[in-house]
Tab-separated table of C-alpha atoms and ligand atoms in Angstrom:
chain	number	residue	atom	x	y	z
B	1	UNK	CA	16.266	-18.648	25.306
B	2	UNK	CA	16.443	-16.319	22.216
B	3	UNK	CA	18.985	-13.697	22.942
B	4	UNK	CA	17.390	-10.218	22.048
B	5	UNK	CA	20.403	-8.083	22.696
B	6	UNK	CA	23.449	-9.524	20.857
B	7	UNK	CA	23.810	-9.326	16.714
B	8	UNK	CA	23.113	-12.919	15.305
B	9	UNK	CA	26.602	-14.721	14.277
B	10	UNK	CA	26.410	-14.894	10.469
B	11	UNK	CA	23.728	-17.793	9.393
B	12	UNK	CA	25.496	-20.526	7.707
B	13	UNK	CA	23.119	-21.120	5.210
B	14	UNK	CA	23.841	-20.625	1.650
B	15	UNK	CA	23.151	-16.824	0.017
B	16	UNK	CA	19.478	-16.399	-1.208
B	17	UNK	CA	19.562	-17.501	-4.276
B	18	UNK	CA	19.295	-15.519	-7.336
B	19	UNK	CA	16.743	-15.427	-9.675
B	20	UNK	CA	15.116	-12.825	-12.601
B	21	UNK	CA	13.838	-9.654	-10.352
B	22	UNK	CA	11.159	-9.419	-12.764
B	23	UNK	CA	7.908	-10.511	-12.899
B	24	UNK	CA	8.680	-13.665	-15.471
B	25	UNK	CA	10.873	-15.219	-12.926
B	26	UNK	CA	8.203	-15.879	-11.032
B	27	UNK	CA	6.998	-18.807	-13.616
B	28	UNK	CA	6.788	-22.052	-12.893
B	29	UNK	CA	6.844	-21.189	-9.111
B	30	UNK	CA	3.341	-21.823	-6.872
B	31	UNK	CA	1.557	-19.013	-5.072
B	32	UNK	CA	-0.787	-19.784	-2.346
B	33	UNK	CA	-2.966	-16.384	-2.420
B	34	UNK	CA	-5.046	-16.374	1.115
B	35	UNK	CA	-7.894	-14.263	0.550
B	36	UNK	CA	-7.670	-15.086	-3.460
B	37	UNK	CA	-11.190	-15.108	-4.584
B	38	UNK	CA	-12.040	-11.856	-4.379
B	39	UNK	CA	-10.572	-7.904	-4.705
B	40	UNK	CA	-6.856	-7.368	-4.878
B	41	UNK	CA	-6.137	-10.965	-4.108
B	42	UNK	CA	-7.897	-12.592	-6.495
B	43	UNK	CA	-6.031	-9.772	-9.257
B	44	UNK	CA	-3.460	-10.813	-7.789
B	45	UNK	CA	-4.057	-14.488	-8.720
B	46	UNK	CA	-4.831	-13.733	-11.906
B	47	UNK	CA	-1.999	-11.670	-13.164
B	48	UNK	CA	0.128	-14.640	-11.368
B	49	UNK	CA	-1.400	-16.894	-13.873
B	50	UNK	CA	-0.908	-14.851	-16.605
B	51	UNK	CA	3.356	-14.768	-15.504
B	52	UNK	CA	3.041	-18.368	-15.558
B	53	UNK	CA	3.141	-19.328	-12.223
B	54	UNK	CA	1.149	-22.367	-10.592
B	55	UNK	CA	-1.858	-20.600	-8.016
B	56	UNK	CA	-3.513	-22.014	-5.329
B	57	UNK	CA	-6.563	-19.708	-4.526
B	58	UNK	CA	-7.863	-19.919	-1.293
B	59	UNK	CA	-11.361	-17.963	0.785
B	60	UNK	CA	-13.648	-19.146	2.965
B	61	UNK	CA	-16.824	-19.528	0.666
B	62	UNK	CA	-16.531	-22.355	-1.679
B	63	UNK	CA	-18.762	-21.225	-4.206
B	64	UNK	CA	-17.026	-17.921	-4.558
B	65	UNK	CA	-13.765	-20.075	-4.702
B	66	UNK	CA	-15.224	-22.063	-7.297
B	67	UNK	CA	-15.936	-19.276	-9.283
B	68	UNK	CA	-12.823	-17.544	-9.109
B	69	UNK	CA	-10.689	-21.113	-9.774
B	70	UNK	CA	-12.721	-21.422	-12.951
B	71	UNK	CA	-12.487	-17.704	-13.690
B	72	UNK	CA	-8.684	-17.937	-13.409
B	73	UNK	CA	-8.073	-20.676	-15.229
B	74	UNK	CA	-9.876	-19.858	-18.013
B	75	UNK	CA	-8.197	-16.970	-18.427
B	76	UNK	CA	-5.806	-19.022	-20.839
B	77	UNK	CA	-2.828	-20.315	-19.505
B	78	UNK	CA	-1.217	-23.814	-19.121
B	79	UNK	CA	-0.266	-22.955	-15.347
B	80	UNK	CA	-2.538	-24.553	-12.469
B	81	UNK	CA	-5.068	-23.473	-10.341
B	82	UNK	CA	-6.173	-24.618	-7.197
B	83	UNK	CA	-8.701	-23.902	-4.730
B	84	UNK	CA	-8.446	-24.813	-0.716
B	85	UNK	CA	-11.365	-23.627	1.164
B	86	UNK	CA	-9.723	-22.122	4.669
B	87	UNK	CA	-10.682	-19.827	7.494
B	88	UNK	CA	-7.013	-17.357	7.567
B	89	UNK	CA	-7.873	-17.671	11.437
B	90	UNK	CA	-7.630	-21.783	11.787
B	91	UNK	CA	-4.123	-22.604	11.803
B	92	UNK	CA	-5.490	-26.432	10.805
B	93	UNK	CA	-7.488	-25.007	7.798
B	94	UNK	CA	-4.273	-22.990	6.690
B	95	UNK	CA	-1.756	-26.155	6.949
B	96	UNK	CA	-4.278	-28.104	4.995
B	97	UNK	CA	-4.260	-25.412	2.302
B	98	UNK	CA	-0.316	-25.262	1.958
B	99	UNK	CA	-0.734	-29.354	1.964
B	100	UNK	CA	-3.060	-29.175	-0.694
B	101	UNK	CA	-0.390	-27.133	-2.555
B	102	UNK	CA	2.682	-29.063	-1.721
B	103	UNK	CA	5.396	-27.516	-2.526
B	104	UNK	CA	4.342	-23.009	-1.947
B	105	UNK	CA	7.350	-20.708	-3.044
B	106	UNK	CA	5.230	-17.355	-2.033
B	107	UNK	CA	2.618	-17.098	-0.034
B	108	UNK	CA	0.047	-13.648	-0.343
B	109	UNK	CA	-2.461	-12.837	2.266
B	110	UNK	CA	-5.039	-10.173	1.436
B	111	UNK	CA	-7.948	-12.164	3.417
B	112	UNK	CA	-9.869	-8.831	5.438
B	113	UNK	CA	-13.035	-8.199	6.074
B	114	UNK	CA	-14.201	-4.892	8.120
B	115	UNK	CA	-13.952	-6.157	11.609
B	116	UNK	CA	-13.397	-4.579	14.745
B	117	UNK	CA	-14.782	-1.112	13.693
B	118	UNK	CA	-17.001	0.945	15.994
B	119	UNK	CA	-15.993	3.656	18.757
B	120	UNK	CA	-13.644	2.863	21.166
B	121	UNK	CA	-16.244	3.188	23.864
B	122	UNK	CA	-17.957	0.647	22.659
B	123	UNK	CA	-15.696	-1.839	21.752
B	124	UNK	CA	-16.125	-5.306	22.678
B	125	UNK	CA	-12.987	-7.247	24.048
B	126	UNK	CA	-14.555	-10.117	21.142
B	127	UNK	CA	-14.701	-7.538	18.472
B	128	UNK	CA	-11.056	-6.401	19.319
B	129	UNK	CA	-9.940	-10.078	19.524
B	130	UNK	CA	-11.520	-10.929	15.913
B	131	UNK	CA	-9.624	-8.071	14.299
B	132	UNK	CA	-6.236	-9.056	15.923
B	133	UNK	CA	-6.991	-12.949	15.050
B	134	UNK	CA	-8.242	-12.113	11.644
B	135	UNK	CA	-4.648	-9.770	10.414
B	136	UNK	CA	-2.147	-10.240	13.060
B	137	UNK	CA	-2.995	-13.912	13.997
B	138	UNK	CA	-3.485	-14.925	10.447
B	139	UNK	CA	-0.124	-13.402	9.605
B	140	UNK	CA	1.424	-15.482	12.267
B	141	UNK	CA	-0.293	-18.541	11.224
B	142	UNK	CA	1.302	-17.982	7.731
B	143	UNK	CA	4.383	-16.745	9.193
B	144	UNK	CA	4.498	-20.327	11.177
B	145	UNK	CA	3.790	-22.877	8.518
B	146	UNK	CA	6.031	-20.491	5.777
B	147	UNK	CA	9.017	-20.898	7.671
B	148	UNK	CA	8.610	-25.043	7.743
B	149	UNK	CA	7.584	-25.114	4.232
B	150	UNK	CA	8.926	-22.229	1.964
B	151	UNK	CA	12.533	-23.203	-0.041
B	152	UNK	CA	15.152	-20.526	-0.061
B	153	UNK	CA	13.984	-17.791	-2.086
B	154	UNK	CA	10.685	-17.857	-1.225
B	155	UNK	CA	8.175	-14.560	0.429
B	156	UNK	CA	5.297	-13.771	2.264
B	157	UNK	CA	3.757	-10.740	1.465
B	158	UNK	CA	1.355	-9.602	3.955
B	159	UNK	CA	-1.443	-6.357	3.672
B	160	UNK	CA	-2.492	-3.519	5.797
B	161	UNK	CA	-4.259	-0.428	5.142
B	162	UNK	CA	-3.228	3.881	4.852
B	163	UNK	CA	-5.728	4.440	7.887
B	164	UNK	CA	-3.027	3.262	9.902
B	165	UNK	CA	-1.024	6.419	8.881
B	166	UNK	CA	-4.104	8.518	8.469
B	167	UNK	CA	-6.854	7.580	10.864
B	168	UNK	CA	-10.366	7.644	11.394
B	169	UNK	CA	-12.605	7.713	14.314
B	170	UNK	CA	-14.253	4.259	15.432
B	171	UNK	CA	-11.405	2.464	13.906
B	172	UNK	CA	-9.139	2.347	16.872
B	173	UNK	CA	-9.682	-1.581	17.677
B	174	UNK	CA	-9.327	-2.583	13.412
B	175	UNK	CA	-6.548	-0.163	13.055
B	176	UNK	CA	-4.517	-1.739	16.261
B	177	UNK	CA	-4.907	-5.204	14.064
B	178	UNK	CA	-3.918	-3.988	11.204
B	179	UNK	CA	-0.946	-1.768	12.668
B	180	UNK	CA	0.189	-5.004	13.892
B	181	UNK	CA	0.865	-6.856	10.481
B	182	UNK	CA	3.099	-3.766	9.697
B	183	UNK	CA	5.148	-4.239	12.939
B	184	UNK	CA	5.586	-8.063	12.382
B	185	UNK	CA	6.964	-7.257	8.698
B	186	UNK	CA	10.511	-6.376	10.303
B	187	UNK	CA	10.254	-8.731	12.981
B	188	UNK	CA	9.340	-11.759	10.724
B	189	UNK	CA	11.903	-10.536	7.872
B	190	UNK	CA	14.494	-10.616	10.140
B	191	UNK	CA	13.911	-13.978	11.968
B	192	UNK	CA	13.155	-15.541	8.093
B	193	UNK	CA	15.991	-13.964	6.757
B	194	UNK	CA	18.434	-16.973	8.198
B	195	UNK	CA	16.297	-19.423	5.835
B	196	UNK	CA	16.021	-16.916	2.857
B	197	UNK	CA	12.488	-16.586	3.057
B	198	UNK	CA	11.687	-12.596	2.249
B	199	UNK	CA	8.542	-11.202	4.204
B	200	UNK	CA	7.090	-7.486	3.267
B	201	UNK	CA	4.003	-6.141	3.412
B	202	UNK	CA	1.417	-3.629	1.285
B	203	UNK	CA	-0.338	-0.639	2.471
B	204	UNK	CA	-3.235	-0.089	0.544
B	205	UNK	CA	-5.283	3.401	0.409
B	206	UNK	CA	-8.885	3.379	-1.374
B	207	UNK	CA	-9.361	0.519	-4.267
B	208	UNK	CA	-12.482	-0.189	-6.283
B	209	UNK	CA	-13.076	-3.707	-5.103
B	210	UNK	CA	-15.952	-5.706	-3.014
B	211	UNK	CA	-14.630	-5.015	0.031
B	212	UNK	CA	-14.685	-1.436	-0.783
B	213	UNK	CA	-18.481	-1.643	-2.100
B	214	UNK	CA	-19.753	-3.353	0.703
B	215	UNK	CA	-18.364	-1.078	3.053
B	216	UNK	CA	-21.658	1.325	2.887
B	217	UNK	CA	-22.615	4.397	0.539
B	218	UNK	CA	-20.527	2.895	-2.264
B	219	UNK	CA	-22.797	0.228	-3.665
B	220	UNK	CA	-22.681	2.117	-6.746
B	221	UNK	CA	-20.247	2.971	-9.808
B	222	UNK	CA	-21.350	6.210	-9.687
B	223	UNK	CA	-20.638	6.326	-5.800
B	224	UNK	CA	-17.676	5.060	-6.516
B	225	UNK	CA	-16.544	7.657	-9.082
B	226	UNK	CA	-17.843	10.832	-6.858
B	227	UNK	CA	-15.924	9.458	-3.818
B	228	UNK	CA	-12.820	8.710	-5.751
B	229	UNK	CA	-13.062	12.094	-7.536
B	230	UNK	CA	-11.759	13.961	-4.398
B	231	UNK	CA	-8.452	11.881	-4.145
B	232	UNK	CA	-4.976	13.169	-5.467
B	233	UNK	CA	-5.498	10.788	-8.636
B	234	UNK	CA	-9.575	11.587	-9.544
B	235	UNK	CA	-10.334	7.898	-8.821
B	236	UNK	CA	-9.679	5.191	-6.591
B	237	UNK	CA	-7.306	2.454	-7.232
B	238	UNK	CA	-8.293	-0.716	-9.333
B	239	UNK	CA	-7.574	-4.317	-7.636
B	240	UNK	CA	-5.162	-4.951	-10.729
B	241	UNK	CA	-3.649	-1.924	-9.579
B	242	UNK	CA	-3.396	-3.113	-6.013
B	243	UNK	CA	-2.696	-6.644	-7.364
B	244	UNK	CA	0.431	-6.078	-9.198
B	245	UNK	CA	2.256	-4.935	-6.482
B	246	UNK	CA	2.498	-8.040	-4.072
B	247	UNK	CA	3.579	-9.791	-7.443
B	248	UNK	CA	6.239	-7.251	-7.998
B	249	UNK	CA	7.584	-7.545	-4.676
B	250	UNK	CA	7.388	-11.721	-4.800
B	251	UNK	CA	9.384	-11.331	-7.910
B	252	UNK	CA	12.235	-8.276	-6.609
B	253	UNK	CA	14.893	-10.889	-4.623
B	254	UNK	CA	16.222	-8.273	-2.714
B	255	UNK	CA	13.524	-6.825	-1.220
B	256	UNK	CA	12.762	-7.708	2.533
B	257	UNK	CA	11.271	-5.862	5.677
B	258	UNK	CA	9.790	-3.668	3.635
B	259	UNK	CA	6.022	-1.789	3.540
B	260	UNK	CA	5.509	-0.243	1.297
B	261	UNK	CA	2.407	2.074	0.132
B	262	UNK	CA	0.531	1.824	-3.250
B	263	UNK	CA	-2.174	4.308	-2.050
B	264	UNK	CA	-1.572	7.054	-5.089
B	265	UNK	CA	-1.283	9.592	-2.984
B	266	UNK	CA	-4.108	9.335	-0.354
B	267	UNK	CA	-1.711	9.054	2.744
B	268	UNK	CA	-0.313	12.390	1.324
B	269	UNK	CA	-3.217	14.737	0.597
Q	1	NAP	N1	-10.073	-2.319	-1.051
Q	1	NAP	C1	-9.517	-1.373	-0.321
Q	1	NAP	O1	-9.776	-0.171	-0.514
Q	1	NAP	C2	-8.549	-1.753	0.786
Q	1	NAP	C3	-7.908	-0.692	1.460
Q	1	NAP	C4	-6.999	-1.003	2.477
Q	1	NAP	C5	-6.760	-2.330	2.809
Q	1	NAP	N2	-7.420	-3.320	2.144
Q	1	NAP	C6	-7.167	-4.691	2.555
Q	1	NAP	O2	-6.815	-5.487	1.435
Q	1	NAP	C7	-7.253	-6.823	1.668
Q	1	NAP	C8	-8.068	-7.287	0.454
Q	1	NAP	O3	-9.190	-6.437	0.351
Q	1	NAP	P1	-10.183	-6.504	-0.873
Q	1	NAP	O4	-10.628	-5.113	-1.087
Q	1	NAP	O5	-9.597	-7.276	-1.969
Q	1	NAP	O6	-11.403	-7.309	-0.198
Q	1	NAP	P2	-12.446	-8.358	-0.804
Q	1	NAP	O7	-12.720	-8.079	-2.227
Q	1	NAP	O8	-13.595	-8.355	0.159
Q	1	NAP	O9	-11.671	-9.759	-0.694
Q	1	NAP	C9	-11.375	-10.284	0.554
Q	1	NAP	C10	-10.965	-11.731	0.379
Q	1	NAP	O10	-10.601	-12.257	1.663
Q	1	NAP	C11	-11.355	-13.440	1.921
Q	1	NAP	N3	-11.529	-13.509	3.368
Q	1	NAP	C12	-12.099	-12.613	4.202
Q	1	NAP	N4	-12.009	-13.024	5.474
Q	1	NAP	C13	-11.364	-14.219	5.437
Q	1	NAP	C14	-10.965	-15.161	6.408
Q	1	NAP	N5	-11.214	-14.967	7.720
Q	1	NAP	N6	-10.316	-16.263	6.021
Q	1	NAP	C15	-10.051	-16.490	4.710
Q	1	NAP	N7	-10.395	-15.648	3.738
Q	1	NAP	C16	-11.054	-14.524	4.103
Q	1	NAP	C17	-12.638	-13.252	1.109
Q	1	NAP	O11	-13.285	-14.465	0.799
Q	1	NAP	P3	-14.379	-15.138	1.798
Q	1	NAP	O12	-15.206	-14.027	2.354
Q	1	NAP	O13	-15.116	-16.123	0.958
Q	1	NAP	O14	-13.571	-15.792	2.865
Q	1	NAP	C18	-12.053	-12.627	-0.157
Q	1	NAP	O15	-11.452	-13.630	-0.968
Q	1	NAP	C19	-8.076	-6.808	2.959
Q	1	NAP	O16	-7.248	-7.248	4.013
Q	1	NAP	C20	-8.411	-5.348	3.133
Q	1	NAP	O17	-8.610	-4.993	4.479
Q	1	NAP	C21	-8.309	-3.053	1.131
């Protein structure tokens, strides 16, 4: 039985290794990106390619994987890309995606949709259960088949959102998903730590991305600009903006446990 209350004896394992904190070290590495073909993951994937690092994109649709595999790649490049069509919430679909990869050094899940929103009232157990399976179940999934597979070295970089700090009404059942992912950042760091694997995780205010557009009232750029007018910056985030920050925390070797906010400003005003 795992013993909660004592400090761990000192792992035997070697040191994590060290490598360039910057984003160049991260070349030649592979990057499975769950939720990759679309918003902040699939920036995410593409400024990966542009470091040099093999990518393995990954959604649900296969046409919109298609199109943001060929997308990626033709960006330029001599790195790889990959596509695996998975489901975040199958653990089978996941393990086949990291098989398709063979060998993953950091793994990136940004896969979301808006589930679980609604009053509290009137929330179904269902709903509630999709939102935890969908961020706190896929994290665990990854979590699971990272800690077989990743070398020493290697990260997970989860995401959750700023209306955990800052809530909103009716998102009480998405919220307790997403709230979730932050709490198993320290948990899962921790436990990973003994094989070197780093785990953090990215709170994200208000970007400009599909999600964000589909969400209602913001179909348009002009939407768009006039809500992101009234935030500390005068606009909402880009997803290169949110994209380069999972890559700059794959590539920092000493960061662990961590979430950390790329919201500029939101949480604050
Ligand atoms: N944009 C924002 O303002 C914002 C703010 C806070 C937090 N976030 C979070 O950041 C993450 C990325 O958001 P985004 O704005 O980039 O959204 P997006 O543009 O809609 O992209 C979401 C990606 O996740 C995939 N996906 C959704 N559900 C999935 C599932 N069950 N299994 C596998 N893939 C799935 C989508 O592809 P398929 O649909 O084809 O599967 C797509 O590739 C989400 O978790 C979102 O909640 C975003």
């Amino acid at each position: 039985m795992t013993d909660v209350f004592s400090t761990p004896a000192a792992p035997a394992a070697a040191p994590a290794p060290v490598r360039s904190p910057l984003p160049g070290g991260l070349a030649g590495s592979t990057v499975l990106v769950l939720g990759g073909t679309s918003g902040i993951g699939l920036a995410a994937g593409r400024l990966l390619h542009e470091v040099g690092a093999r990518v393995v994109l990954s959604g649900r649709s296969k046409d919109r994987l298609d199109a943001a595999v060929e997308s990626v790649a033709g960006d330029g490049g001599d790195a790889e890309v990959l596509g695996a069509v998975a489901d975040v919430t199958d653990e089978d679909a996941v393990r086949a995606a990291f098989d398709l990869a063979g060998r993953v050094d950091h793994v990136l899940l940004t896969a979301g949709a808006f589930t679980g929103a609604g009053a509290v009232a009137e929330l179904t157990a269902e709903a509630a259960r999709a939102a935890y399976d969908q961020r706190a179940w896929a994290a665990l999934i990854v979590a699971r088949l990272a800690a077989e597979r990743l070398p020493a070295g290697g990260s997970i970089t989860l995401t959750s959102g700023s209306l955990v700090l800052r809530p909103r009404p009716g998102m009480a059942g998405a919220m307790a998903a997403v709230g979730a992912v932050e709490a198993l950042t320290a948990s899962l760091a921790v436990e990973l730590a003994e094989r070197r694997v780093r785990v953090n995780t990215v709170r994200y205010g208000g970007f400009d991305t599909p999600l964000m557009r589909a969400a209602g009232g913001l179909e348009t750029d002009e939407a768009i600009r006039q809500a992101g007018a009234g935030t500390p910056l005068g606009r909402f985030g880009t997803a290169e903006e949110a994209g380069a920050a999972p890559v700059f925390l794959m590539a920092n070797t000493y960061i662990t446990g961590q979430v950390i906010t790329v919201d500029g400003a939101q949480t604050l005003a």
